[in-house]
Short mmCIF file of C-alpha atoms and ligand atoms in Angstrom, two decimals:
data_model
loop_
_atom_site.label_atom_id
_atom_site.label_comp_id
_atom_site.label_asym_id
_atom_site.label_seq_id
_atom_site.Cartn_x
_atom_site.Cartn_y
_atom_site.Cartn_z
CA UNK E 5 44.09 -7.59 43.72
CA UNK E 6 44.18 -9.26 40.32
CA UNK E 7 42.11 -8.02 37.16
CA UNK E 8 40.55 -10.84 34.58
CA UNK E 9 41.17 -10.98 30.97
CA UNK E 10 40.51 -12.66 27.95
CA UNK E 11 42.64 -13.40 25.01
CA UNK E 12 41.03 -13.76 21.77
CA UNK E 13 42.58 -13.98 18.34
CA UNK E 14 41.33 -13.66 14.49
CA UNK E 15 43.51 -15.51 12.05
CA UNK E 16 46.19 -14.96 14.35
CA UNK E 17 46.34 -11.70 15.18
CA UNK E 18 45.84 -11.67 18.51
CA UNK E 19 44.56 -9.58 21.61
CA UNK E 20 44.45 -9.32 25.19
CA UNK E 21 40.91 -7.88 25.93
CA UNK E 22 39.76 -6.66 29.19
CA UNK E 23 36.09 -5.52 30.39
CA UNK E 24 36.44 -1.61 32.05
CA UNK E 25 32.35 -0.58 31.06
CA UNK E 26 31.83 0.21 34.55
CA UNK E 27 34.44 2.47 33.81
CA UNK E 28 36.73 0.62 36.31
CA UNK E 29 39.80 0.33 34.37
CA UNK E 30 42.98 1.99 35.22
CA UNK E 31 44.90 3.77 32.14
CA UNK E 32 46.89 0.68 29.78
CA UNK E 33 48.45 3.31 27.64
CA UNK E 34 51.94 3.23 27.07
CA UNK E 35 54.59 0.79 29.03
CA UNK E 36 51.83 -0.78 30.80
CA UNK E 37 50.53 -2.29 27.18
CA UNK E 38 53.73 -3.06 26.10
CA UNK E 39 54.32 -5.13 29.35
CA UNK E 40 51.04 -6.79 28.78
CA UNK E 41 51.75 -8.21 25.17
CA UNK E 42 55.48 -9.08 25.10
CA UNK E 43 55.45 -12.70 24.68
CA UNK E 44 57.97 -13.53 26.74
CA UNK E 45 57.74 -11.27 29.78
CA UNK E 46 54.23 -10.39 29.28
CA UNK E 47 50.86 -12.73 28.62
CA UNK E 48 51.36 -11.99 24.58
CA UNK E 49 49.78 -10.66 22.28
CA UNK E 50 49.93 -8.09 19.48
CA UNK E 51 47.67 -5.90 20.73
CA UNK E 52 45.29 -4.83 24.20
CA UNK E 53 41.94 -3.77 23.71
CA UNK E 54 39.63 -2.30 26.18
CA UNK E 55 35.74 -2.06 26.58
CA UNK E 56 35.46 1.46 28.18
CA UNK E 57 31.76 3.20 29.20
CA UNK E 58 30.35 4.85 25.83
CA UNK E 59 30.80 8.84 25.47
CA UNK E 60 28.97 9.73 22.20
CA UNK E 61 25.68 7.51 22.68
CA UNK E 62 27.24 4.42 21.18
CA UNK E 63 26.54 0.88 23.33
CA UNK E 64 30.18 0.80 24.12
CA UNK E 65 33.77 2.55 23.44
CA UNK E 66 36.87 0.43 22.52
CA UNK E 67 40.19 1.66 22.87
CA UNK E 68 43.15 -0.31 21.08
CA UNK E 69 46.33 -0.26 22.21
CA UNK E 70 49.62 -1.91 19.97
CA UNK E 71 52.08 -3.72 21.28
CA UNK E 72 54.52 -1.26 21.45
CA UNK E 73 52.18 0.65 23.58
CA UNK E 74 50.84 3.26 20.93
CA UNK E 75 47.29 3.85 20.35
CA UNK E 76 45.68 2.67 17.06
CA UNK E 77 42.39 4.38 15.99
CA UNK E 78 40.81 1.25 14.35
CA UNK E 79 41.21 -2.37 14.34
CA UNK E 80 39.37 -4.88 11.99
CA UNK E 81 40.55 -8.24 13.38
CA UNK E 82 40.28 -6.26 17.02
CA UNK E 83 36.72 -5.52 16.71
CA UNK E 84 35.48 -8.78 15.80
CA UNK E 85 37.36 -10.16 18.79
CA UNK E 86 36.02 -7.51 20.63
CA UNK E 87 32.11 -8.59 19.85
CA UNK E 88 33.15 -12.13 20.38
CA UNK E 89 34.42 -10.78 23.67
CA UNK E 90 31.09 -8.88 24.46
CA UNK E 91 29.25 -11.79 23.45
CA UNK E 92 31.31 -14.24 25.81
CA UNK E 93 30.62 -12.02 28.88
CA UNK E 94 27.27 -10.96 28.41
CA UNK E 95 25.39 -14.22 26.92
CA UNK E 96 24.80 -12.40 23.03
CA UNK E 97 23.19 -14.75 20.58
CA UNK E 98 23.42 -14.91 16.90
CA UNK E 99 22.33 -11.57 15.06
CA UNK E 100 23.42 -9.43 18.01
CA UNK E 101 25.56 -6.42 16.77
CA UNK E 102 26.79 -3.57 18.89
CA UNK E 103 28.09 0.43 18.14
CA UNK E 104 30.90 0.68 18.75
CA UNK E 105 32.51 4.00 19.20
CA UNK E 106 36.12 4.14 18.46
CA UNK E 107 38.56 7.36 17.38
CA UNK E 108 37.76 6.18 13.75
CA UNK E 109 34.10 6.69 14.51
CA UNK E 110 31.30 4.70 14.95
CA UNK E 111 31.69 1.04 14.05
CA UNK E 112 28.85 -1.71 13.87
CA UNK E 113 30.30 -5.33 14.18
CA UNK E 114 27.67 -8.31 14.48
CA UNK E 115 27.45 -11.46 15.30
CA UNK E 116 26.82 -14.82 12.85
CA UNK E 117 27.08 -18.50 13.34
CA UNK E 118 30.03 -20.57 14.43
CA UNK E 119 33.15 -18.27 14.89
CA UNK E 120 32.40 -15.61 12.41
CA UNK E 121 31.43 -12.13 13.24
CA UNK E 122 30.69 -9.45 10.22
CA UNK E 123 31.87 -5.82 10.42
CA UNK E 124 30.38 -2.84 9.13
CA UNK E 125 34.01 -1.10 8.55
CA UNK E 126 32.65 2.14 7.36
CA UNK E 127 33.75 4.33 4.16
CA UNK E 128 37.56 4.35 3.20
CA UNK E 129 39.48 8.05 3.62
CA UNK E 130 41.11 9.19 -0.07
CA UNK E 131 42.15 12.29 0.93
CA UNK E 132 45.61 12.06 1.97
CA UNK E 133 45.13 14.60 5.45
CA UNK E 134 42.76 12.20 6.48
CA UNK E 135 45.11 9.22 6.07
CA UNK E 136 46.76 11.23 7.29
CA UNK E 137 49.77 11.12 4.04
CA UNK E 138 51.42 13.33 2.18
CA UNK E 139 51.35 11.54 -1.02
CA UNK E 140 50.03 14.25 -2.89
CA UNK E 141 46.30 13.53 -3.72
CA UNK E 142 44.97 11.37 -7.13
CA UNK E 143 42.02 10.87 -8.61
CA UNK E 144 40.62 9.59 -6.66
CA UNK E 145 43.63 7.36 -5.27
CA UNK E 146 47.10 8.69 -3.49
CA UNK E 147 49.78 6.68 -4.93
CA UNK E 148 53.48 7.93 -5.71
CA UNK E 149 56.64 6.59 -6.12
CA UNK E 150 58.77 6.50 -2.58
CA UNK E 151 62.00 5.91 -1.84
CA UNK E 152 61.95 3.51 0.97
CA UNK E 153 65.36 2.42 2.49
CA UNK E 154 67.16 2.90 -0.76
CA UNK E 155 64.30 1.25 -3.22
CA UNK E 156 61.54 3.22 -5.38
CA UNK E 157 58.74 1.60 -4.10
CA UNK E 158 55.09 3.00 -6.01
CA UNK E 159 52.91 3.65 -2.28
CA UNK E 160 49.09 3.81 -2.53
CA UNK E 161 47.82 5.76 0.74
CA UNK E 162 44.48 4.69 2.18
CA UNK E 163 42.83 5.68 5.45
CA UNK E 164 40.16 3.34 7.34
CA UNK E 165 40.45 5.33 10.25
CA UNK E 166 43.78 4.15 10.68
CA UNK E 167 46.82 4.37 7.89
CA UNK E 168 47.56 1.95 5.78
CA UNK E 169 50.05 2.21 2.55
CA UNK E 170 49.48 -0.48 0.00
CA UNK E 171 52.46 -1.72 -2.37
CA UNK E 172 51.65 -3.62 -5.19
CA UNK E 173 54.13 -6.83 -6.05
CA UNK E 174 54.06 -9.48 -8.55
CA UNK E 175 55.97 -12.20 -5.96
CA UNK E 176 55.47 -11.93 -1.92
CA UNK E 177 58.46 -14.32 -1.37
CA UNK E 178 60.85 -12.02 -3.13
CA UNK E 179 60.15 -9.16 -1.59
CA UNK E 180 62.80 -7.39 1.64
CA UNK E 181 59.83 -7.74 4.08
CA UNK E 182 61.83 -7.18 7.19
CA UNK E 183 63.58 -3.55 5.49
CA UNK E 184 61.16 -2.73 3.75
CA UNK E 185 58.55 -3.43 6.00
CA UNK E 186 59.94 -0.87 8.88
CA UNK E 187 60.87 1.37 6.73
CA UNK E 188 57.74 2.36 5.11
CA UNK E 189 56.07 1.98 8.53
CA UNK E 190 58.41 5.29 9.37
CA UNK E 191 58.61 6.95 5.64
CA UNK E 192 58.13 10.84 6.19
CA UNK E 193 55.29 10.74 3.87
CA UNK E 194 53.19 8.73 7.00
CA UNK E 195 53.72 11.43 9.63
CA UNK E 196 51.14 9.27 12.22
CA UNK E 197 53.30 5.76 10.89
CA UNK E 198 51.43 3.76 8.94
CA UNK E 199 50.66 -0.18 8.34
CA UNK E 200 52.13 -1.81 5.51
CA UNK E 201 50.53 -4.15 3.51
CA UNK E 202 52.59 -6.18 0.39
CA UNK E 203 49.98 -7.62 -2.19
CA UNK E 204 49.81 -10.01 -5.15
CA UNK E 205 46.30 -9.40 -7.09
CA UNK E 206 45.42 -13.21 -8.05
CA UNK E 207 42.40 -12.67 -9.55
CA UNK E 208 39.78 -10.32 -9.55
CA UNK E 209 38.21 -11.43 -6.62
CA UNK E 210 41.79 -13.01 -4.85
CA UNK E 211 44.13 -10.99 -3.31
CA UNK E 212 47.12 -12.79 -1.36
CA UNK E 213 48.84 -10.07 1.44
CA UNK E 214 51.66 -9.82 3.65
CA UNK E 215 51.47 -7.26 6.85
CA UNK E 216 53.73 -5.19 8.83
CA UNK E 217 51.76 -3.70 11.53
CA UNK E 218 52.19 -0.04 12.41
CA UNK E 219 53.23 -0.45 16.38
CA UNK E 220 53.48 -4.37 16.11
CA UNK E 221 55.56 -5.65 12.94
CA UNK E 222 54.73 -8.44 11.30
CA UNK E 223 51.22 -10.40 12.11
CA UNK E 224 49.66 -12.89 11.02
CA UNK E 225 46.56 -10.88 9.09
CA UNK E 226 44.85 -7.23 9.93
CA UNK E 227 41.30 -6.19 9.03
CA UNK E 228 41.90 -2.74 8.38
CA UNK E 229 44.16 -3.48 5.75
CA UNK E 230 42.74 -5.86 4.13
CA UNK E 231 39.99 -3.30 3.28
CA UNK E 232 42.68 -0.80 2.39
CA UNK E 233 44.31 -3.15 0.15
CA UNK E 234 40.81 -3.92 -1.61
CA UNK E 235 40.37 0.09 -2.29
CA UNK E 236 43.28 0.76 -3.65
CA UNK E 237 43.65 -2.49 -5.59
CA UNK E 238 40.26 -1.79 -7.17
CA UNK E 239 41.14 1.92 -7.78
CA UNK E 240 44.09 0.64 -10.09
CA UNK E 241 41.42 -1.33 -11.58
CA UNK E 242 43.19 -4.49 -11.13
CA UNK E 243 40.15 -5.84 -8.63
CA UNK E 244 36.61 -6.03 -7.99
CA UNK E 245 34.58 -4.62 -5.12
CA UNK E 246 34.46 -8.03 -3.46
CA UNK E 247 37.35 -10.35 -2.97
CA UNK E 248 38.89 -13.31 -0.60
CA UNK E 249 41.66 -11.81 0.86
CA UNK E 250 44.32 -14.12 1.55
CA UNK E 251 46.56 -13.17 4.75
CA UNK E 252 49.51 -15.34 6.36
CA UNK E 253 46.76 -16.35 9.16
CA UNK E 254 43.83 -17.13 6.80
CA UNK E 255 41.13 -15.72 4.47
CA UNK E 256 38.61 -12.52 5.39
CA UNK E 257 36.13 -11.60 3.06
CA UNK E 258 36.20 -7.86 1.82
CA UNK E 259 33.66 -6.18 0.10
CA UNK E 260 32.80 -2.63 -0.84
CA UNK E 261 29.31 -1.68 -1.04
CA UNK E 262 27.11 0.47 -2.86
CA UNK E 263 27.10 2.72 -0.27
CA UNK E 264 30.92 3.46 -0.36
CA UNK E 265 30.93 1.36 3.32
CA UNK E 266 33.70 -1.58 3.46
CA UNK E 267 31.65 -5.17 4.81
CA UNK E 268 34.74 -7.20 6.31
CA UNK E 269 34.09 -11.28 7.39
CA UNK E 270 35.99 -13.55 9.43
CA UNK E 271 36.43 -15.68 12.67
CA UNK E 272 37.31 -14.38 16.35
CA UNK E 273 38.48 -16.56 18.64
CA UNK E 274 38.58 -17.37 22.17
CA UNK E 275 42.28 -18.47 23.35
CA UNK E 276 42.51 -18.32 26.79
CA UNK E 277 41.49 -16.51 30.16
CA UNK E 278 43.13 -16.03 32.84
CA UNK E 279 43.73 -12.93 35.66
CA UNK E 280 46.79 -10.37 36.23
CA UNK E 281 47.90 -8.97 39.59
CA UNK E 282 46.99 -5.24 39.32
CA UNK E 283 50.45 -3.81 39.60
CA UNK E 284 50.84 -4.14 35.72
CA UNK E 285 48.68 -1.76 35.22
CA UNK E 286 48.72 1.90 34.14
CA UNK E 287 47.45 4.81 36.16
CA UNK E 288 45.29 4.93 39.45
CA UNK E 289 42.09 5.50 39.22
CA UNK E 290 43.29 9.22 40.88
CA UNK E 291 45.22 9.59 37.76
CA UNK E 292 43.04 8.54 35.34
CA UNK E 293 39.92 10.97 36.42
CA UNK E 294 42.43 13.56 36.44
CA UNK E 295 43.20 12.90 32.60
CA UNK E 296 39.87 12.29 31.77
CA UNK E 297 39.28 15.95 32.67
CA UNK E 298 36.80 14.67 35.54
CA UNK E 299 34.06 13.42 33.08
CA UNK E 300 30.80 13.42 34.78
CA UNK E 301 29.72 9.57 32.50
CA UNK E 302 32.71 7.95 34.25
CA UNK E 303 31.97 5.78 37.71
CA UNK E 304 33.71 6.38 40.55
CA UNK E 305 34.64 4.19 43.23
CA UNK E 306 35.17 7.52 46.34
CA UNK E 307 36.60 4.66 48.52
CA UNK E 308 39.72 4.22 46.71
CA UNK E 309 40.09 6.89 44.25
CA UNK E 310 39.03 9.53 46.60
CA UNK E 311 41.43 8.53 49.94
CA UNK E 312 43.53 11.96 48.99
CA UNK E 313 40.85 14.03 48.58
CA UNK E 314 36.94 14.17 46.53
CA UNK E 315 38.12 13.33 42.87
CA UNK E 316 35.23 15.09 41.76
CA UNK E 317 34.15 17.90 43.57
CA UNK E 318 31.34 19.73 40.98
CA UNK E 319 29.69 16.03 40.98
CA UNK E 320 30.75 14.14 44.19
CA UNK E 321 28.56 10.88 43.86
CA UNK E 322 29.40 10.38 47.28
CA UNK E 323 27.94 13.81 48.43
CA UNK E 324 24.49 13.71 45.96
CA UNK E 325 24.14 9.68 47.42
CA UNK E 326 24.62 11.48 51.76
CA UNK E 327 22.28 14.42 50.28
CA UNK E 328 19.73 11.37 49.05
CA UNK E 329 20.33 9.87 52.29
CA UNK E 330 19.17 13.22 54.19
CA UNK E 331 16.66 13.81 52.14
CA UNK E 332 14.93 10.09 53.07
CA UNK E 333 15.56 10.89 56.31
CA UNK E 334 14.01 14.17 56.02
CA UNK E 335 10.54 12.56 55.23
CA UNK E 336 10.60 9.26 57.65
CA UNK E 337 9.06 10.04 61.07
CA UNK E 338 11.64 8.18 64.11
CA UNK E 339 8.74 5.16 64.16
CA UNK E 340 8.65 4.63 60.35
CA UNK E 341 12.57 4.29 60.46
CA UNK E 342 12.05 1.61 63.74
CA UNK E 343 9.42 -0.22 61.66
CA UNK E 344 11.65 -0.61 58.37
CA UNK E 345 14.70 -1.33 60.56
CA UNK E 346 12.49 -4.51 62.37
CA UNK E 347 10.74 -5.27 59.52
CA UNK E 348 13.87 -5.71 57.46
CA UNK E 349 16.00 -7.66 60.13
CA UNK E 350 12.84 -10.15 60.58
CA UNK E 351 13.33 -10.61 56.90
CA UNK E 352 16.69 -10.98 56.36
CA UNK E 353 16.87 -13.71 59.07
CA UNK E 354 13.48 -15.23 57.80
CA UNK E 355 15.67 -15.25 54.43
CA UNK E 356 18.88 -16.58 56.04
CA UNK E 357 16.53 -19.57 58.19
CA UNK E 358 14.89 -20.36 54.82
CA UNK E 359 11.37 -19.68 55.87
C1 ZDR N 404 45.99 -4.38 11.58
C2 ZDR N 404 44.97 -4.36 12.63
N1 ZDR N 404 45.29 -5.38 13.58
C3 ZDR N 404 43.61 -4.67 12.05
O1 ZDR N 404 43.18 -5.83 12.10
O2 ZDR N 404 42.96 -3.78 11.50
C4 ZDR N 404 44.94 -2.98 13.23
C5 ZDR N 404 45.69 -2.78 14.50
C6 ZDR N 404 46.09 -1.34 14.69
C7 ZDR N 404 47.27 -1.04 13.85
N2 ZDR N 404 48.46 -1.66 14.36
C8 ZDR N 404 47.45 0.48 13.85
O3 ZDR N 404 46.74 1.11 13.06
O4 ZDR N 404 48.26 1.04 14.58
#
């Protein structure tokens, strides 16, 4: 058996996305995602996102794995290749936004002309527990002086759901990128990791950014952090509320509304599609109702996840569908059930003769 997916990518940071809203999917978490995106022995990408059934009355869940097989709570370039995704499979026209639930919360990305897709990122977390940091709180920005690998480095901390520590620079070129960039990704004061974003303030409404990915290193541009880097730039008062911000894979547009919510534009992407033999993949579906504490939303499919025994035993779909069955049976006299049986062979082979 093989399973389809999709790869998308916004300014280069890329994604393998796969469609499990029938709740179909087998667990990705872990080595299984890792496989998936190395580039070399994998399809490639720097990230695996999912479309999983909704559990908290959204339209739709997403679940974002990293490349190194972590789980990431948000992901701004993700999501908009997500609703390109969506909008790819199902047929979506222009205007057509989806909520989408996500361990950040509830996210509302939407669809505009040509390649762009706008994102309702929600409000920025402050408070360094929520980051979660432990840069002692400011007012209302977390910044301190670090030492990362040998360097005093000043660190703003800034949650969108995900971390993200912000280091001002006057010069991206002459920056250590690939010791720094690690280093502050592990720094004890970003006990969940963080993402690390390097940025030159241009002008008010320019900033120019380099990224190391929490779980990923380096890419080419990430939504969450270009939001991050917008709040704390503006907190040090060196920026407005709305700037281009300039990433190694192209511009997004960043602004932060009256209503304290982040508004992030840019392009998603269709790359490629293609289909993977199911052995790369995680958990069976045995395993995966077992984690998922045997949720009562998710579909089962008794004929293979139930060969060893009912998976669900409170709720066995297979069991209410038999007790349906009787229950039809209970109120059809021996004729009636002849009469449909004739009536619908005569009209399946009317069908099938094309009369
Ligand atoms: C940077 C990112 N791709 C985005 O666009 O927001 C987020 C991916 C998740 C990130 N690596 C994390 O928080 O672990």
């Amino acid at each position: 058996m093989t399973r389809p997916f999709r790869k998308y990518q916004g300014l280069g940071n890329d994604f393998i996305l796969m469609d499990g809203r029938r709740g179909d999917l087998p667990d990705y978490g872990g080595e299984p995602a890792r496989a998936l995106c190395d580039r070399r022995f994998g399809i490639g990408a720097d990230g695996l996102i999912l479309a999983l059934p909704p559990q908290q009355g959204g339209d739709v869940r997403m679940q974002i794995l990293n490349a190194d097989g972590s789980e990431a709570e948000m992901c701004g370039n993700g999501i908009r290749c997500f609703a390109r995704f969506l909008a790819d499979l199902d047929g979506s026209e222009v205007g057509m936004h989806w909520r989408v639930e996500t361990p950040a919360g509830l996210i509302i990305p939407k669809l505009l002309d040509g390649d762009q897709v706008t994102v309702d990122m929600g409000e920025p977390i402050l408070e360094p527990e929520g980051v979660p940091s432990t840069i002692p709180a400011g007012n209302p920005l977390a910044d301190a002086e670090l030492v990362v690998a040998g360097e005093r480095v000043k660190v703003a901390a800034v949650g969108m759901g995900n971390p993200h520590a912000v280091v001002e620079v006057s010069d991206l070129e002459s920056i250590d990128f690939d010791r720094l960039g690690p280093a502050l990704e592990q720094h004890p004061a970003f006990p969940a990791r963080t993402n690390v974003h390097f940025v030159v303030v241009e002008a008010a409404d320019r900033l120019r950014v380099k990224v190391w990915e929490r779980g990923a290193g380096p890419t080419l541009a990430c939504g969450t952090g270009a939001c991050a880097t917008l709040v704390a730039t503006h907190l040090r008062g060196s920026c407005g509320r709305n700037a281009t911000v300039e990433l190694p894979g192209g511009p997004l547009k960043i602004s932060w509304d009256a209503t304290n919510h982040l508004q992030m534009a840019g392009p998603a992407v269709l790359v490629f599609s293609g289909s993977i033999p199911d052995q790369q993949s995680g958990n069976t579906a045995q395993e995966n109702q077992a984690l998922a504490g045997n949720d009562k939303n998710t579909v089962i499919d008794c004929a293979t996840a139930c060969t060893e025994g009912c998976q669900r035993p409170d709720a066995c779909p297979s069991a209410q569908a038999r007790a349906q069955a009787l229950a039809f049976l209970d109120q059809v006299s021996l004729d009636q059930m002849v009469n449909l049986a004739n009536n619908s062979v005569e009209e399946r082979t009317r069908r099938r003769i094309g009369f």
